[in-house]
PDB file of C-alpha atoms in Angstrom:
ATOM      1  CA  PRO A   1      74.837 113.456  23.774  1.00  0.00           C
ATOM      2  CA  ALA A   2      74.991 111.270  27.057  1.00  0.00           C
ATOM      3  CA  LYS A   3      73.725 112.036  30.597  1.00  0.00           C
ATOM      4  CA  ILE A   4      75.407 110.417  33.811  1.00  0.00           C
ATOM      5  CA  GLU A   5      72.621 109.792  36.469  1.00  0.00           C
ATOM      6  CA  ASN A   6      73.375 107.403  39.629  1.00  0.00           C
ATOM      7  CA  GLY A   7      76.387 107.147  39.328  1.00  0.00           C
ATOM      8  CA  ASN A   8      76.720 104.539  36.902  1.00  0.00           C
ATOM      9  CA  GLU A   9      73.752 104.943  33.843  1.00  0.00           C
ATOM     10  CA  MET A  10      74.187 106.693  30.566  1.00  0.00           C
ATOM     11  CA  ARG A  11      70.914 108.659  30.000  1.00  0.00           C
ATOM     12  CA  LEU A  12      70.480 109.477  25.728  1.00  0.00           C
ATOM     13  CA  ASP A  13      67.911 111.821  25.010  1.00  0.00           C
ATOM     14  CA  ARG A  14      65.351 111.045  21.737  1.00  0.00           C
ATOM     15  CA  GLY A  15      67.179 110.849  18.302  1.00  0.00           C
ATOM     16  CA  GLN A  16      71.301 110.494  19.961  1.00  0.00           C
ATOM     17  CA  GLY A  17      73.674 107.664  19.420  1.00  0.00           C
ATOM     18  CA  MET A  18      76.860 107.575  20.211  1.00  0.00           C
ATOM     19  CA  MET A  19      79.600 106.166  18.795  1.00  0.00           C
ATOM     20  CA  MET A  20      82.561 104.435  21.806  1.00  0.00           C
ATOM     21  CA  ASN A  21      86.676 105.586  21.567  1.00  0.00           C
ATOM     22  CA  PRO A  22      87.663 102.681  19.115  1.00  0.00           C
ATOM     23  CA  THR A  23      91.615 102.851  20.281  1.00  0.00           C
ATOM     24  CA  LYS A  24      89.337 101.472  23.097  1.00  0.00           C
ATOM     25  CA  THR A  25      87.445  98.945  21.819  1.00  0.00           C
ATOM     26  CA  GLU A  26      89.402  97.540  19.333  1.00  0.00           C
ATOM     27  CA  GLY A  27      89.170  94.387  18.897  1.00  0.00           C
ATOM     28  CA  ALA A  28      85.888  93.556  20.796  1.00  0.00           C
ATOM     29  CA  SER A  29      83.766  90.850  20.013  1.00  0.00           C
ATOM     30  CA  GLY A  30      80.916  91.558  21.470  1.00  0.00           C
ATOM     31  CA  MET A  31      79.208  93.405  23.327  1.00  0.00           C
ATOM     32  CA  THR A  32      76.364  93.772  26.465  1.00  0.00           C
ATOM     33  CA  ALA A  33      74.694  96.997  28.037  1.00  0.00           C
ATOM     34  CA  LYS A  34      70.658  96.321  29.968  1.00  0.00           C
ATOM     35  CA  ILE A  35      69.109  98.998  29.072  1.00  0.00           C
ATOM     36  CA  ARG A  36      65.730 100.126  29.970  1.00  0.00           C
ATOM     37  CA  LEU A  37      63.481 102.304  28.192  1.00  0.00           C
ATOM     38  CA  ASN A  38      62.854 105.466  30.430  1.00  0.00           C
ATOM     39  CA  GLU A  39      58.853 106.624  29.276  1.00  0.00           C
ATOM     40  CA  PRO A  40      56.084 105.787  27.544  1.00  0.00           C
ATOM     41  CA  ARG A  41      56.256 106.379  23.641  1.00  0.00           C
ATOM     42  CA  GLN A  42      54.382 105.907  20.130  1.00  0.00           C
ATOM     43  CA  SER A  43      57.816 104.825  17.823  1.00  0.00           C
ATOM     44  CA  TRP A  44      61.078 103.758  19.982  1.00  0.00           C
ATOM     45  CA  SER A  45      64.220 101.936  19.811  1.00  0.00           C
ATOM     46  CA  PHE A  46      67.186 101.103  21.039  1.00  0.00           C
ATOM     47  CA  GLY A  47      70.472  98.936  20.142  1.00  0.00           C
ATOM     48  CA  PHE A  48      73.898  98.179  19.490  1.00  0.00           C
ATOM     49  CA  TYR A  49      76.384  99.588  16.229  1.00  0.00           C
ATOM     50  CA  PHE A  50      78.776  97.178  15.349  1.00  0.00           C
ATOM     51  CA  ASP A  51      81.764  97.169  12.822  1.00  0.00           C
ATOM     52  CA  VAL A  52      81.353 100.980  12.143  1.00  0.00           C
ATOM     53  CA  THR A  53      83.588 101.533   9.259  1.00  0.00           C
ATOM     54  CA  ASP A  54      85.852 105.382   9.716  1.00  0.00           C
ATOM     55  CA  ASN A  55      83.277 107.285   8.157  1.00  0.00           C
ATOM     56  CA  ASP A  56      80.387 105.656   9.230  1.00  0.00           C
ATOM     57  CA  ALA A  57      78.797 104.297   5.592  1.00  0.00           C
ATOM     58  CA  GLU A  58      79.328 100.933   6.964  1.00  0.00           C
ATOM     59  CA  ALA A  59      78.501  99.572   9.337  1.00  0.00           C
ATOM     60  CA  LYS A  60      76.178  96.399  11.249  1.00  0.00           C
ATOM     61  CA  TRP A  61      72.900  97.674  13.744  1.00  0.00           C
ATOM     62  CA  VAL A  62      71.216  95.576  16.014  1.00  0.00           C
ATOM     63  CA  VAL A  63      67.940  96.997  17.433  1.00  0.00           C
ATOM     64  CA  VAL A  64      64.983  96.615  19.260  1.00  0.00           C
ATOM     65  CA  SER A  65      61.904  99.018  18.863  1.00  0.00           C
ATOM     66  CA  SER A  66      58.402  99.264  19.305  1.00  0.00           C
ATOM     67  CA  ASN A  67      57.449  97.541  16.134  1.00  0.00           C
ATOM     68  CA  GLY A  68      57.544  94.392  18.868  1.00  0.00           C
ATOM     69  CA  LYS A  69      60.609  93.260  17.084  1.00  0.00           C
ATOM     70  CA  ILE A  70      65.237  93.027  17.535  1.00  0.00           C
ATOM     71  CA  GLU A  71      66.164  93.449  13.930  1.00  0.00           C
ATOM     72  CA  LEU A  72      69.433  93.164  12.672  1.00  0.00           C
ATOM     73  CA  TYR A  73      71.396  95.657   9.738  1.00  0.00           C
ATOM     74  CA  ASP A  74      73.710  96.345   7.564  1.00  0.00           C
ATOM     75  CA  VAL A  75      74.441  99.874   6.922  1.00  0.00           C
ATOM     76  CA  ASN A  76      76.194  99.592   4.006  1.00  0.00           C
ATOM     77  CA  ASN A  77      76.747 103.719   2.237  1.00  0.00           C
ATOM     78  CA  ARG A  78      74.439 104.732   5.714  1.00  0.00           C
ATOM     79  CA  LYS A  79      71.319 102.889   4.117  1.00  0.00           C
ATOM     80  CA  ALA A  80      70.182 100.299   6.412  1.00  0.00           C
ATOM     81  CA  THR A  81      69.444  96.921   5.002  1.00  0.00           C
ATOM     82  CA  VAL A  82      67.577  94.446   7.002  1.00  0.00           C
ATOM     83  CA  ARG A  83      69.620  91.497   7.888  1.00  0.00           C
ATOM     84  CA  GLN A  84      67.380  89.695  10.422  1.00  0.00           C
ATOM     85  CA  ALA A  85      63.958  90.196  12.203  1.00  0.00           C
ATOM     86  CA  VAL A  86      62.369  88.425  14.044  1.00  0.00           C
ATOM     87  CA  ASN A  87      59.589  88.805  16.697  1.00  0.00           C
ATOM     88  CA  LEU A  88      60.576  89.781  20.223  1.00  0.00           C
ATOM     89  CA  PRO A  89      59.753  86.821  23.039  1.00  0.00           C
ATOM     90  CA  ALA A  90      57.764  89.841  25.773  1.00  0.00           C
ATOM     91  CA  ALA A  91      56.890  93.204  24.886  1.00  0.00           C
ATOM     92  CA  VAL A  92      59.119  95.759  26.430  1.00  0.00           C
ATOM     93  CA  GLN A  93      57.951  97.223  29.939  1.00  0.00           C
ATOM     94  CA  VAL A  94      58.576 100.532  30.538  1.00  0.00           C
ATOM     95  CA  GLY A  95      61.751 100.905  34.055  1.00  0.00           C
ATOM     96  CA  LYS A  96      62.166  97.518  33.110  1.00  0.00           C
ATOM     97  CA  TRP A  97      66.197  96.544  32.190  1.00  0.00           C
ATOM     98  CA  VAL A  98      66.508  93.829  29.396  1.00  0.00           C
ATOM     99  CA  GLU A  99      69.588  93.066  28.650  1.00  0.00           C
ATOM    100  CA  LEU A 100      71.008  93.115  24.912  1.00  0.00           C
ATOM    101  CA  SER A 101      74.704  91.494  23.838  1.00  0.00           C
ATOM    102  CA  TRP A 102      76.209  90.540  20.785  1.00  0.00           C
ATOM    103  CA  ALA A 103      79.163  88.238  20.159  1.00  0.00           C
ATOM    104  CA  ALA A 104      80.803  86.993  17.567  1.00  0.00           C
ATOM    105  CA  ASP A 105      83.246  84.162  17.133  1.00  0.00           C
ATOM    106  CA  LYS A 106      86.192  84.763  14.729  1.00  0.00           C
ATOM    107  CA  GLU A 107      86.700  81.305  14.166  1.00  0.00           C
ATOM    108  CA  THR A 108      83.004  80.664  12.572  1.00  0.00           C
ATOM    109  CA  GLY A 109      82.101  83.877  11.396  1.00  0.00           C
ATOM    110  CA  GLU A 110      78.938  83.786  12.642  1.00  0.00           C
ATOM    111  CA  VAL A 111      77.590  86.173  15.563  1.00  0.00           C
ATOM    112  CA  VAL A 112      75.217  85.297  17.808  1.00  0.00           C
ATOM    113  CA  ILE A 113      71.632  88.372  19.426  1.00  0.00           C
ATOM    114  CA  TYR A 114      70.813  87.420  23.489  1.00  0.00           C
ATOM    115  CA  LEU A 115      68.203  89.094  24.463  1.00  0.00           C
ATOM    116  CA  ASP A 116      67.685  88.672  28.476  1.00  0.00           C
ATOM    117  CA  ARG A 117      70.840  86.267  27.640  1.00  0.00           C
ATOM    118  CA  GLN A 118      68.461  84.362  24.802  1.00  0.00           C
ATOM    119  CA  PRO A 119      70.045  84.027  22.046  1.00  0.00           C
ATOM    120  CA  VAL A 120      68.034  85.160  19.598  1.00  0.00           C
ATOM    121  CA  PHE A 121      69.530  84.670  16.470  1.00  0.00           C
ATOM    122  CA  ALA A 122      72.545  84.042  14.367  1.00  0.00           C
ATOM    123  CA  VAL A 123      74.246  84.826  10.939  1.00  0.00           C
ATOM    124  CA  LYS A 124      77.293  84.609   9.318  1.00  0.00           C
ATOM    125  CA  SER A 125      79.374  87.716   8.798  1.00  0.00           C
ATOM    126  CA  VAL A 126      83.028  88.444   8.972  1.00  0.00           C
ATOM    127  CA  LEU A 127      83.619  91.942  11.551  1.00  0.00           C
ATOM    128  CA  ASP A 128      87.331  93.741  10.839  1.00  0.00           C
ATOM    129  CA  SER A 129      87.284  94.003  15.050  1.00  0.00           C
ATOM    130  CA  LYS A 130      90.348  97.201  14.502  1.00  0.00           C
ATOM    131  CA  ASN A 131      85.898  99.473  13.461  1.00  0.00           C
ATOM    132  CA  ALA A 132      83.587 101.236  15.900  1.00  0.00           C
ATOM    133  CA  VAL A 133      81.021  99.691  18.011  1.00  0.00           C
ATOM    134  CA  GLY A 134      78.532 102.357  19.196  1.00  0.00           C
ATOM    135  CA  LEU A 135      75.007 102.635  20.957  1.00  0.00           C
ATOM    136  CA  SER A 136      71.615 104.288  19.705  1.00  0.00           C
ATOM    137  CA  ALA A 137      68.714 105.616  20.417  1.00  0.00           C
ATOM    138  CA  GLU A 138      64.718 106.832  19.462  1.00  0.00           C
ATOM    139  CA  GLY A 139      62.980 107.763  22.997  1.00  0.00           C
ATOM    140  CA  ASP A 140      64.126 107.924  26.741  1.00  0.00           C
ATOM    141  CA  VAL A 141      66.549 105.253  27.160  1.00  0.00           C
ATOM    142  CA  SER A 142      69.518 104.475  29.610  1.00  0.00           C
ATOM    143  CA  PHE A 143      71.894 101.793  29.555  1.00  0.00           C
ATOM    144  CA  LYS A 144      74.203 100.461  31.944  1.00  0.00           C
ATOM    145  CA  GLU A 145      76.543  97.471  32.873  1.00  0.00           C
ATOM    146  CA  LEU A 146      78.428  98.307  29.676  1.00  0.00           C
ATOM    147  CA  ARG A 147      80.833  95.632  29.026  1.00  0.00           C
ATOM    148  CA  LEU A 148      82.754  94.547  25.726  1.00  0.00           C
ATOM    149  CA  ARG A 149      84.242  91.625  24.664  1.00  0.00           C
ATOM    150  CA  LYS A 150      87.632  90.817  23.769  1.00  0.00           C
TER     151      LYS A 150
END
């Protein structure tokens, strides 16, 4: 589903997501990427999936969206419920890269969500590091400099 552009950017078209190879991501306790909205749209979102079970029925999903919020969802039986939501510190601009990250502390069980290297919020959560991670996009979105934290 992803197109490679400029040698180091992945572009996801409208309504697409992409799961990473679990054998490569096992043990991940965080993820960072620079993300760009490529075209103006009334409704858009981008983010990460993490702690995704084998059958995709359960996961965590952090999303930045056109509603002006950054939200963390718990997904159970493929139904997403907002767990935490805060207003974005600044509007996302078309064509400008933003850095989105999540990091889990295995000892304390705290998951921290960052936007442009600034902590946005933290929640307590038990993660299984064997579960998958992935990218989500609703709109024309590019990702680059994707890094996993182990």
